[in-house]
Short mmCIF file of C-alpha atoms and ligand atoms in Angstrom, two decimals:
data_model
loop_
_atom_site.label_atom_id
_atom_site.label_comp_id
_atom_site.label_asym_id
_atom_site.label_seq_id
_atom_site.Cartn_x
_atom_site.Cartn_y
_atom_site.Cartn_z
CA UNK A 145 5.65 -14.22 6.39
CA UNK A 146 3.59 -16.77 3.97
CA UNK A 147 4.38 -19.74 6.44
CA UNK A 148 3.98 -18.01 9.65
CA UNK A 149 0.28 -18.02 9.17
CA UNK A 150 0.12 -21.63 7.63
CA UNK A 151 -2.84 -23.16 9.86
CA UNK A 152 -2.86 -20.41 11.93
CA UNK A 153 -6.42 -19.90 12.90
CA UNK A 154 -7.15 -16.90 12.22
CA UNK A 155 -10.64 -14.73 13.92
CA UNK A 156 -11.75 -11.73 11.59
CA UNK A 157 -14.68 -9.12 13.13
CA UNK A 158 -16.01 -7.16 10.58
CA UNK A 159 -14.74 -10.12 7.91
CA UNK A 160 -17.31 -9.63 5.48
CA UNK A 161 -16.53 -5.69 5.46
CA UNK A 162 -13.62 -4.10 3.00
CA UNK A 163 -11.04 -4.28 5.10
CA UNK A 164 -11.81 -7.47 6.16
CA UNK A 165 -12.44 -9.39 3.17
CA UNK A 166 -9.11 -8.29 1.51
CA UNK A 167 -7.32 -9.25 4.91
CA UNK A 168 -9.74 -13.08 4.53
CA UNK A 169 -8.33 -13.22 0.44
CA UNK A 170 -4.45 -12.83 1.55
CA UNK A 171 -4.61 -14.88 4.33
CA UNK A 172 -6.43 -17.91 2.19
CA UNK A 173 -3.37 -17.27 -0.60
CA UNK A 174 -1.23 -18.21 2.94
CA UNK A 175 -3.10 -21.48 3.80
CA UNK A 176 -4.86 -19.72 6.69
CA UNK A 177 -7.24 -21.45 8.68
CA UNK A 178 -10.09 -18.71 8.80
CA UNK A 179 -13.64 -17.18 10.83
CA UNK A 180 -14.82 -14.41 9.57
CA UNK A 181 -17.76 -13.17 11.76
CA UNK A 182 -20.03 -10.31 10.29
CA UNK A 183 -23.63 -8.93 11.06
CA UNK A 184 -23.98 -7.49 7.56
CA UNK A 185 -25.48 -4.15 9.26
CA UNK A 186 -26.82 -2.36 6.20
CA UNK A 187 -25.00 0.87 7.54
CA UNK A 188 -21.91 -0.57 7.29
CA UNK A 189 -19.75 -2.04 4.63
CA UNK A 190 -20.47 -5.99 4.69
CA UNK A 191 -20.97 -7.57 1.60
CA UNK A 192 -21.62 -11.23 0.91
CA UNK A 193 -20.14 -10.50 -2.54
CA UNK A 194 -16.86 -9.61 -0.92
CA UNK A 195 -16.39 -13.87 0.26
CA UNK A 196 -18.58 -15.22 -2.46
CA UNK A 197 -14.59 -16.53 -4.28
CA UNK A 198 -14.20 -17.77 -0.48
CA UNK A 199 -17.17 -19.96 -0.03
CA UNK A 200 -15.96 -23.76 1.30
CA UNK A 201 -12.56 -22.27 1.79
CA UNK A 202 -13.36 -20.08 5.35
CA UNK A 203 -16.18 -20.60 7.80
CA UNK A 204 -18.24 -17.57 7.87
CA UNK A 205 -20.46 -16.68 10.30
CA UNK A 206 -23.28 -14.21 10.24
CA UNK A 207 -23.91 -13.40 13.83
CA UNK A 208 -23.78 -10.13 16.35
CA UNK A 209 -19.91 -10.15 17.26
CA UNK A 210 -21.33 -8.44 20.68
CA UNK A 211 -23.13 -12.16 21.47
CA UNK A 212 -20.60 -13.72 23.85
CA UNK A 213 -21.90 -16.91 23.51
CA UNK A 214 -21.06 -16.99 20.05
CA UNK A 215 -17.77 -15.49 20.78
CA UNK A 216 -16.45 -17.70 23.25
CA UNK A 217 -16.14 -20.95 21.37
CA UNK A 218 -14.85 -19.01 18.69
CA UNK A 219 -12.07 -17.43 20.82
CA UNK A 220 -11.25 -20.61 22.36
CA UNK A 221 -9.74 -22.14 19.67
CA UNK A 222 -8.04 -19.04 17.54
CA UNK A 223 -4.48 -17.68 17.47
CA UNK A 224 -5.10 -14.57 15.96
CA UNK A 225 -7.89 -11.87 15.71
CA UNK A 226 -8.05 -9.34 13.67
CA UNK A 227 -10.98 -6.89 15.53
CA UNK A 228 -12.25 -4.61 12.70
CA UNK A 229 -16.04 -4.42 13.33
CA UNK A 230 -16.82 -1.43 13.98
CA UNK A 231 -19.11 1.39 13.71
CA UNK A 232 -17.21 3.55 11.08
CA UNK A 233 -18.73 6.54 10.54
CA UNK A 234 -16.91 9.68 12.59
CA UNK A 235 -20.11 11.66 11.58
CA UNK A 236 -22.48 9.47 12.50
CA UNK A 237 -20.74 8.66 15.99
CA UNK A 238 -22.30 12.18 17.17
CA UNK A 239 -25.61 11.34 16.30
CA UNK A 240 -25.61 7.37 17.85
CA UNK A 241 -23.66 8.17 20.41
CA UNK A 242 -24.65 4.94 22.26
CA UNK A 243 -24.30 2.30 19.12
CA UNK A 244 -21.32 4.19 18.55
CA UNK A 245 -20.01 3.28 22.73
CA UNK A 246 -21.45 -0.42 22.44
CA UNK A 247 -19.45 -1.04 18.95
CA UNK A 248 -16.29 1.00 19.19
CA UNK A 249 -15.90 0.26 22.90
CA UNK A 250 -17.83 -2.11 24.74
CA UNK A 251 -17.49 -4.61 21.82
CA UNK A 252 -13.65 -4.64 22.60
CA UNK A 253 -13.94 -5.11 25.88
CA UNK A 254 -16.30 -7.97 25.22
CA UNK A 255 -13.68 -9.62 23.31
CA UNK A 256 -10.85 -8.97 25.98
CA UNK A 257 -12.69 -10.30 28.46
CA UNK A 258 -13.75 -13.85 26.38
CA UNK A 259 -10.12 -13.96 25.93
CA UNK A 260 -9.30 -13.82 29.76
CA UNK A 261 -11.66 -16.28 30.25
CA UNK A 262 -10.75 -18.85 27.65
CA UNK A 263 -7.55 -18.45 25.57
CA UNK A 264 -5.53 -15.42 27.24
CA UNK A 265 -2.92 -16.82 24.04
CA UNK A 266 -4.62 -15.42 21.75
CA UNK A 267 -2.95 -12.09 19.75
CA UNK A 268 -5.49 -9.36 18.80
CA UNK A 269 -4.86 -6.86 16.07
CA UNK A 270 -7.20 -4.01 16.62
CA UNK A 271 -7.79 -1.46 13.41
CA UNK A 272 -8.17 2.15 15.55
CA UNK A 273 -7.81 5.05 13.51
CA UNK A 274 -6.09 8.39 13.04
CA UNK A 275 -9.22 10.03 14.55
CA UNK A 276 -8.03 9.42 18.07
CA UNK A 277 -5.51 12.58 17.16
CA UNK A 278 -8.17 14.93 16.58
CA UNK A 279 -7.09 18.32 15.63
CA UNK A 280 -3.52 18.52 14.49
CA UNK A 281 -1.40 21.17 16.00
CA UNK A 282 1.61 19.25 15.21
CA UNK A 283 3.60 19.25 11.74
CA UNK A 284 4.24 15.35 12.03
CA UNK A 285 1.85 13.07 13.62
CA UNK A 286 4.18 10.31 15.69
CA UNK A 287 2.42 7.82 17.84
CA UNK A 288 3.76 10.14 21.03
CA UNK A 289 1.33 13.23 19.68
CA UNK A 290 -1.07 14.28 21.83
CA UNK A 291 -4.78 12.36 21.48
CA UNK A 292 -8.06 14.98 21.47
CA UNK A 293 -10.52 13.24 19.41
CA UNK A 294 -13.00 15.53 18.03
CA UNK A 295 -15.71 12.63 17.73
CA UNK A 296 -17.23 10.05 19.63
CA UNK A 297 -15.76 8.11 16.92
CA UNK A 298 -12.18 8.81 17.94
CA UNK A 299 -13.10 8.92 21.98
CA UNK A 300 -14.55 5.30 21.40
CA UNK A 301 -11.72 4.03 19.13
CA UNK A 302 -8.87 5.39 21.63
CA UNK A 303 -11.06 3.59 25.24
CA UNK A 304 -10.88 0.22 23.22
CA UNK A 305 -7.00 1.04 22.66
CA UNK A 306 -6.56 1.99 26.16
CA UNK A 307 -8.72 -1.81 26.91
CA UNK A 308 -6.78 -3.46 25.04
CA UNK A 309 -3.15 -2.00 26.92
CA UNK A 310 -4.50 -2.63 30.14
CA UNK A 311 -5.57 -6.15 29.46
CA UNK A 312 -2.30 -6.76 27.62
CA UNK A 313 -0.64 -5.54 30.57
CA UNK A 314 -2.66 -6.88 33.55
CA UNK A 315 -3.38 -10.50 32.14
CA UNK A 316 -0.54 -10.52 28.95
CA UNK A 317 -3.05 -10.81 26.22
CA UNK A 318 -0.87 -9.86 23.59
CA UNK A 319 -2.35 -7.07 21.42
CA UNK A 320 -1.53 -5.13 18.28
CA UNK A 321 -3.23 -1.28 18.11
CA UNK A 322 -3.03 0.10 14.35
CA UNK A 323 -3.79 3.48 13.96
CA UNK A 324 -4.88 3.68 10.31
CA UNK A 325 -5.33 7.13 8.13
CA UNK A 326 -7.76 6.64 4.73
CA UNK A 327 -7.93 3.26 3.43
CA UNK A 328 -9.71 3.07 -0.12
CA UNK A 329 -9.47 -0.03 -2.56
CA UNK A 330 -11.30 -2.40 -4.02
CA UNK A 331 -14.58 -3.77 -1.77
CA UNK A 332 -15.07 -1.09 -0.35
CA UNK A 333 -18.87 0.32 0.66
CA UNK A 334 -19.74 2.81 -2.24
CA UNK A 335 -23.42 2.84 -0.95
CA UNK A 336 -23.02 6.44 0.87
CA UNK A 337 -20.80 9.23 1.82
CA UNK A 338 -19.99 8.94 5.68
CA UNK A 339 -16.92 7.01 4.95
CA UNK A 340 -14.67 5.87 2.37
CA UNK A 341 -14.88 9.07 0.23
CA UNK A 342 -12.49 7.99 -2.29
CA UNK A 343 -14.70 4.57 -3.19
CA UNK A 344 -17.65 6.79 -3.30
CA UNK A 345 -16.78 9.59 -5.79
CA UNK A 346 -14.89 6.82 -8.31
CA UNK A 347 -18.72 6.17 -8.14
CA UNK A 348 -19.93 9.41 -8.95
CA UNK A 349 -16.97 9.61 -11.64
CA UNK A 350 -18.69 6.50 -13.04
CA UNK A 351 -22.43 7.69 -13.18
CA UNK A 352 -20.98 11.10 -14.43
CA UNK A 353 -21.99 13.10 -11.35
CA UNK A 354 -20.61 16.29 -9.94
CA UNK A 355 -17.83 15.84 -7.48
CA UNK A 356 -18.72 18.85 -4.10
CA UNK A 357 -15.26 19.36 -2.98
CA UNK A 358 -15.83 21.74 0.26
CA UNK A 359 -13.94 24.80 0.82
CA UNK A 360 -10.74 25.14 -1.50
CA UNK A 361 -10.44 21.34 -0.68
CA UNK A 362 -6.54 22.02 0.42
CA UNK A 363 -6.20 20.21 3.52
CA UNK A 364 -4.19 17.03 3.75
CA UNK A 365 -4.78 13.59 4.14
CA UNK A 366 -2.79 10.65 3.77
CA UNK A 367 -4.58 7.82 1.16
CA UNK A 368 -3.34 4.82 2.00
CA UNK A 369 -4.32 1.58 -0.40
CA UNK A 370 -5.60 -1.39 0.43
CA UNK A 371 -2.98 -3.89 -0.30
CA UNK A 372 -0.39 -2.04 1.68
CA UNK A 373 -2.70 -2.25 4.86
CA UNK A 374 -3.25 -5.80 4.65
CA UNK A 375 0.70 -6.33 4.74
CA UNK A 376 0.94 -3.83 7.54
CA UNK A 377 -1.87 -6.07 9.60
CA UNK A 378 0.31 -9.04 8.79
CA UNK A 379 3.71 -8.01 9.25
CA UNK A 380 2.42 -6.23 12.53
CA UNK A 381 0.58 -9.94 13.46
CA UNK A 382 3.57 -11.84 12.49
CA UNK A 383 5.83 -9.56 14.74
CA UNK A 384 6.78 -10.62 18.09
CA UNK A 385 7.85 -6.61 18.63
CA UNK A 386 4.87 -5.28 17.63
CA UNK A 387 3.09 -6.74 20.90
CA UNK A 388 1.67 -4.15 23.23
CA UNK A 389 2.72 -1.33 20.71
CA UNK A 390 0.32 1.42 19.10
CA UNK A 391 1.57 2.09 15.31
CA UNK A 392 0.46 4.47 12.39
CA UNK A 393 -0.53 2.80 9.48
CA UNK A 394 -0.41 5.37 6.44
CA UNK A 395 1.24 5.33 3.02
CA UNK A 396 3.29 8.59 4.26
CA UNK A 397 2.18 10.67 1.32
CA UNK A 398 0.28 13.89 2.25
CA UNK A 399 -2.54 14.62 -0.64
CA UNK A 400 -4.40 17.71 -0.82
CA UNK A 401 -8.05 16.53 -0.92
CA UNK A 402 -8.72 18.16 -4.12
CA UNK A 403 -5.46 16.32 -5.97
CA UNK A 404 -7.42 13.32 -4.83
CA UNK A 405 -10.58 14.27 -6.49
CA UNK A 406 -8.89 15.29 -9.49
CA UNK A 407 -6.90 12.08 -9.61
CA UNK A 408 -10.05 9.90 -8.97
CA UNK A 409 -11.33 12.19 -12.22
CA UNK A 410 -8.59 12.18 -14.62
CA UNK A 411 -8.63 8.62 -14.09
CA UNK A 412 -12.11 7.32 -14.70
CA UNK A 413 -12.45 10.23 -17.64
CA UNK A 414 -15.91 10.91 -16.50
CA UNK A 415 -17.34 13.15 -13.60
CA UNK A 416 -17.10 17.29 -13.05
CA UNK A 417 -15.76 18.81 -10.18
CA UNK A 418 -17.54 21.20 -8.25
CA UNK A 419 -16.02 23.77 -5.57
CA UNK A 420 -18.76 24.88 -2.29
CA UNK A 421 -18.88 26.05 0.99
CA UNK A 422 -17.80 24.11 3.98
CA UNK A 423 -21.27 23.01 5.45
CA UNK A 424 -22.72 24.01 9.12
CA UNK A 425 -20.90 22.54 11.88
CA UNK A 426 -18.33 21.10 9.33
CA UNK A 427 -15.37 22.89 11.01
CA UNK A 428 -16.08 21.56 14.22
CA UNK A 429 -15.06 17.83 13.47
CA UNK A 430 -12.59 19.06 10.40
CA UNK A 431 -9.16 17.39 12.05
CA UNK A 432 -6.84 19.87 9.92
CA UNK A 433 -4.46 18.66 8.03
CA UNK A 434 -2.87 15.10 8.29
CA UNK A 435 0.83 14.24 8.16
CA UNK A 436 1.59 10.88 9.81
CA UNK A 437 5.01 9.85 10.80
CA UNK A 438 5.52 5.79 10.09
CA UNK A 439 8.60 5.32 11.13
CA UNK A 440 7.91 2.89 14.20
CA UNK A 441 5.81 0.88 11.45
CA UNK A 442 8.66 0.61 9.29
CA UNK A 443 11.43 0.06 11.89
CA UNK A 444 9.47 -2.92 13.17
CA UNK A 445 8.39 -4.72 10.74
CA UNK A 446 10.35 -3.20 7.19
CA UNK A 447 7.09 -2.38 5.88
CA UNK A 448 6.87 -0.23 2.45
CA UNK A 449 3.53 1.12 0.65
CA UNK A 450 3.78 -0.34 -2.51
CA UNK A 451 0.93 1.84 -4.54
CA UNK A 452 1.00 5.17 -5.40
CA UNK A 453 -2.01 6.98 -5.41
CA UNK A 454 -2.90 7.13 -8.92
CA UNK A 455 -2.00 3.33 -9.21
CA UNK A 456 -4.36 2.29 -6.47
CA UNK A 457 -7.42 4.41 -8.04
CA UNK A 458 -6.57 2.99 -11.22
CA UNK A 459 -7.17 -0.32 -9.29
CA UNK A 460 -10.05 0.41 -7.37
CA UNK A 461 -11.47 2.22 -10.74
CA UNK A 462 -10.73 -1.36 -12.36
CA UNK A 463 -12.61 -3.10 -9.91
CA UNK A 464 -15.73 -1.31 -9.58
CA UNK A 465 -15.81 -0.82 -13.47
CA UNK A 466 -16.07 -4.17 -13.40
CA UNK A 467 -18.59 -5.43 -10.15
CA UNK A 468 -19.93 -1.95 -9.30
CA UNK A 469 -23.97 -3.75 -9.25
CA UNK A 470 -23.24 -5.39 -6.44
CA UNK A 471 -22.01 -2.75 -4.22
CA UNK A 472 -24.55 -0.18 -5.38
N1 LIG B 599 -12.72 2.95 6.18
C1 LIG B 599 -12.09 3.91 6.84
O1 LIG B 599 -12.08 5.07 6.42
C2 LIG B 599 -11.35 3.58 8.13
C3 LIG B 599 -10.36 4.47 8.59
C4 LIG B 599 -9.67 4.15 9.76
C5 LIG B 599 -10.02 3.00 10.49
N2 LIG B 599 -11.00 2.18 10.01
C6 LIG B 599 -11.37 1.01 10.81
O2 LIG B 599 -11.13 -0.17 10.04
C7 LIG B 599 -12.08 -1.17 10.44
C8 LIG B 599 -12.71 -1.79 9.23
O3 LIG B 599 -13.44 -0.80 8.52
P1 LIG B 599 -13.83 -0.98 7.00
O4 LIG B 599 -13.30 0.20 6.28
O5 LIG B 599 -13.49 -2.34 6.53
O6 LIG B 599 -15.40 -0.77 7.08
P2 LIG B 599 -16.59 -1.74 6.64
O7 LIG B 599 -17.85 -1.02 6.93
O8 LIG B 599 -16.37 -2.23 5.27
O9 LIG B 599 -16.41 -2.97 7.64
C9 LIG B 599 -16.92 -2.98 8.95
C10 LIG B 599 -17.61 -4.32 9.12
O10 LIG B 599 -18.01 -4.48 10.49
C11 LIG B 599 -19.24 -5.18 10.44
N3 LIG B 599 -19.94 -5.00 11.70
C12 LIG B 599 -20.41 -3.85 12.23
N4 LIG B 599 -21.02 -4.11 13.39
C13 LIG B 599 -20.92 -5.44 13.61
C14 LIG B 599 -21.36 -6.30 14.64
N5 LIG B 599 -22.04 -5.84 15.70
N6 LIG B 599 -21.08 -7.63 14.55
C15 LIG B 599 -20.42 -8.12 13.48
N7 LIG B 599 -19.98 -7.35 12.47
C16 LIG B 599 -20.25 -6.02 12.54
C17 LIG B 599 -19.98 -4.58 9.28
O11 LIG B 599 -21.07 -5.38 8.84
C18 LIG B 599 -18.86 -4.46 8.26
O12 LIG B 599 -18.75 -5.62 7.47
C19 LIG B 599 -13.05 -0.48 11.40
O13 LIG B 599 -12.65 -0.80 12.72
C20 LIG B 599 -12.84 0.98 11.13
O14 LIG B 599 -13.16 1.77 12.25
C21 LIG B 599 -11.64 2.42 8.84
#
């Protein structure tokens, strides 16, 4: 896989974000040739910090990925983009329900369309997410399940999916869809709750906080770490049969939410768990719980998580142990 993306220039939205950034530092390891383009929205998880190793080795470029001009020369000459900008927060989808349309949605098609107009070539690996499911009713989530997203979030993540298909189909831009469950790692926003809860109570483990787990914190989610994305996005990139194809990325481990916060405890040796009610209006946006079949991801590409859970907190734990003052 190492040589297929030797000189391959390489277009990351959202670069400077967590996902992002550890996509930027394997790619460099590869001999990449890479953008990363970022706005550094304070809501959102861009970090100068995350690059800083990467100065002189990528071109960064701190601009409004919705600003077509500064797209389209960028487009022109790239092989490969990786579209993770985003606005990431399910929760706060409901209450910007417009930012939430012009950077889950609109955004995409902004990109599509550049590409139509300049460099239809180009292969675009789009990070959706597991939202676009909504509530579960079935026992294994497969790529065929029904999609009833419960937030603007998920509607707006599942339009650019169906923008992508139709553009891949009407004018053969190839395109990637990756339907990811919970990420968590190192670089990841720790700044607030609204996403990324793992990253953000290994922070309140740190400072020695009390950990609100809501309800009796039993439903199911699938943690999936950081690394094992990244080789996902590039197996899936590198994969002539992933083109035109939607496929879960999750580390097909089912957690109870509370075994995570315990884990995340018993790890950094430091924080207290504390059990309350679900808040108001919780329920209504509370997908149930998660199991994610990733089969099709594995019989394409021979993809295998690599971490456990307790090895990647003990990783992320590591990290922000370590650099926590500049993500706080
Ligand atoms: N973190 C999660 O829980 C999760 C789960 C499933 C899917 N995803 C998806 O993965 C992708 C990456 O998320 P992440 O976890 O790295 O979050 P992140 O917040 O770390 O990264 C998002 C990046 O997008 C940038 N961005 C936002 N608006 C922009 C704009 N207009 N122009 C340029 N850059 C802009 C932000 O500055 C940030 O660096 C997103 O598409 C997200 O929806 C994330």
């Amino acid at each position: 896989m190492e040589n297929y993306f030797k000189n391959k220039k390489i277009l990351i939205t959202g670069g400077l974000g967590f996902l992002g950034s550890n996509l930027a530092d394997r790619l460099s390891s590869f001999g990449a040739d890479i953008t990363l383009i970022d706005n550094l929205n304070p809501l959102y998880g861009g970090n100068p910090y995350n690059v800083k190793h990467l100065e002189g080795k990528v071109n960064i470029v701190i601009e409004d990925m919705r600003d077509i001009e500064t797209l389209k020369p960028l487009i022109e000459k790239t092989d490969i983009i990786f579209h993770l900008a985003a606005q990431v927060s399910y929760i706060d989808s409901l209450s910007m329900p417009y930012e939430d349309l012009d950077l889950n949605a609109t955004a995409t098609l902004n990109i599509l369309e550049c590409c139509r107009q300049v460099n239809r070539n180009v292969k675009i690996v789009f990070s959706s997410s597991r939202m676009v499911y909504g509530k579960v009713e079935q026992e294994l989530l497969t790529e065929n399940s029904p999609v009833n997203p419960l937030s603007l979030y998920g509607v707006h993540k599942l339009t650019s999916e169906k923008y992508l298909l139709m553009y891949y189909k009407d004018f053969g831009i190839p395109c990637t869809i990756l339907r990811l469950t919970n990420p968590y790692g190192p670089k990841q926003q720790i700044k607030h709750s609204k996403y990324s809860l793992v990253g953000w109570f290994i922070r309140q483990a740190i400072e020695g906080n009390t950990i609100k787990i809501f309800g009796e914190g039993s439903q199911l989610r699938d943690y999936i770490f950081v690394d094992d994305i990244v080789t996902a996005m590039l197996k899936c990139a590198a994969s002539p049969a992933a083109i035109g194809e939607v496929i879960n990325v999750g580390s097909g481990h089912s957690t109870k939410f509370s075994d995570m916060v315990h884990a995340v405890v018993n790890c950094v040796k430091n924080g207290k768990v504390e059990y309350v009610s679900w808040p108001a209006n919780y329920e209504k946006i509370e997908t149930g719980d998660i199991r994610v079949d990733f089969s099709k991801l594995k019989s394409i590409t021979s993809w295998q998580p690599e971490f456990s859970l307790e090895e990647g907190i003990e990783r992320t734990f590591k990290y922000y142990s370590q650099f926590s003052s500049h993500y706080v």
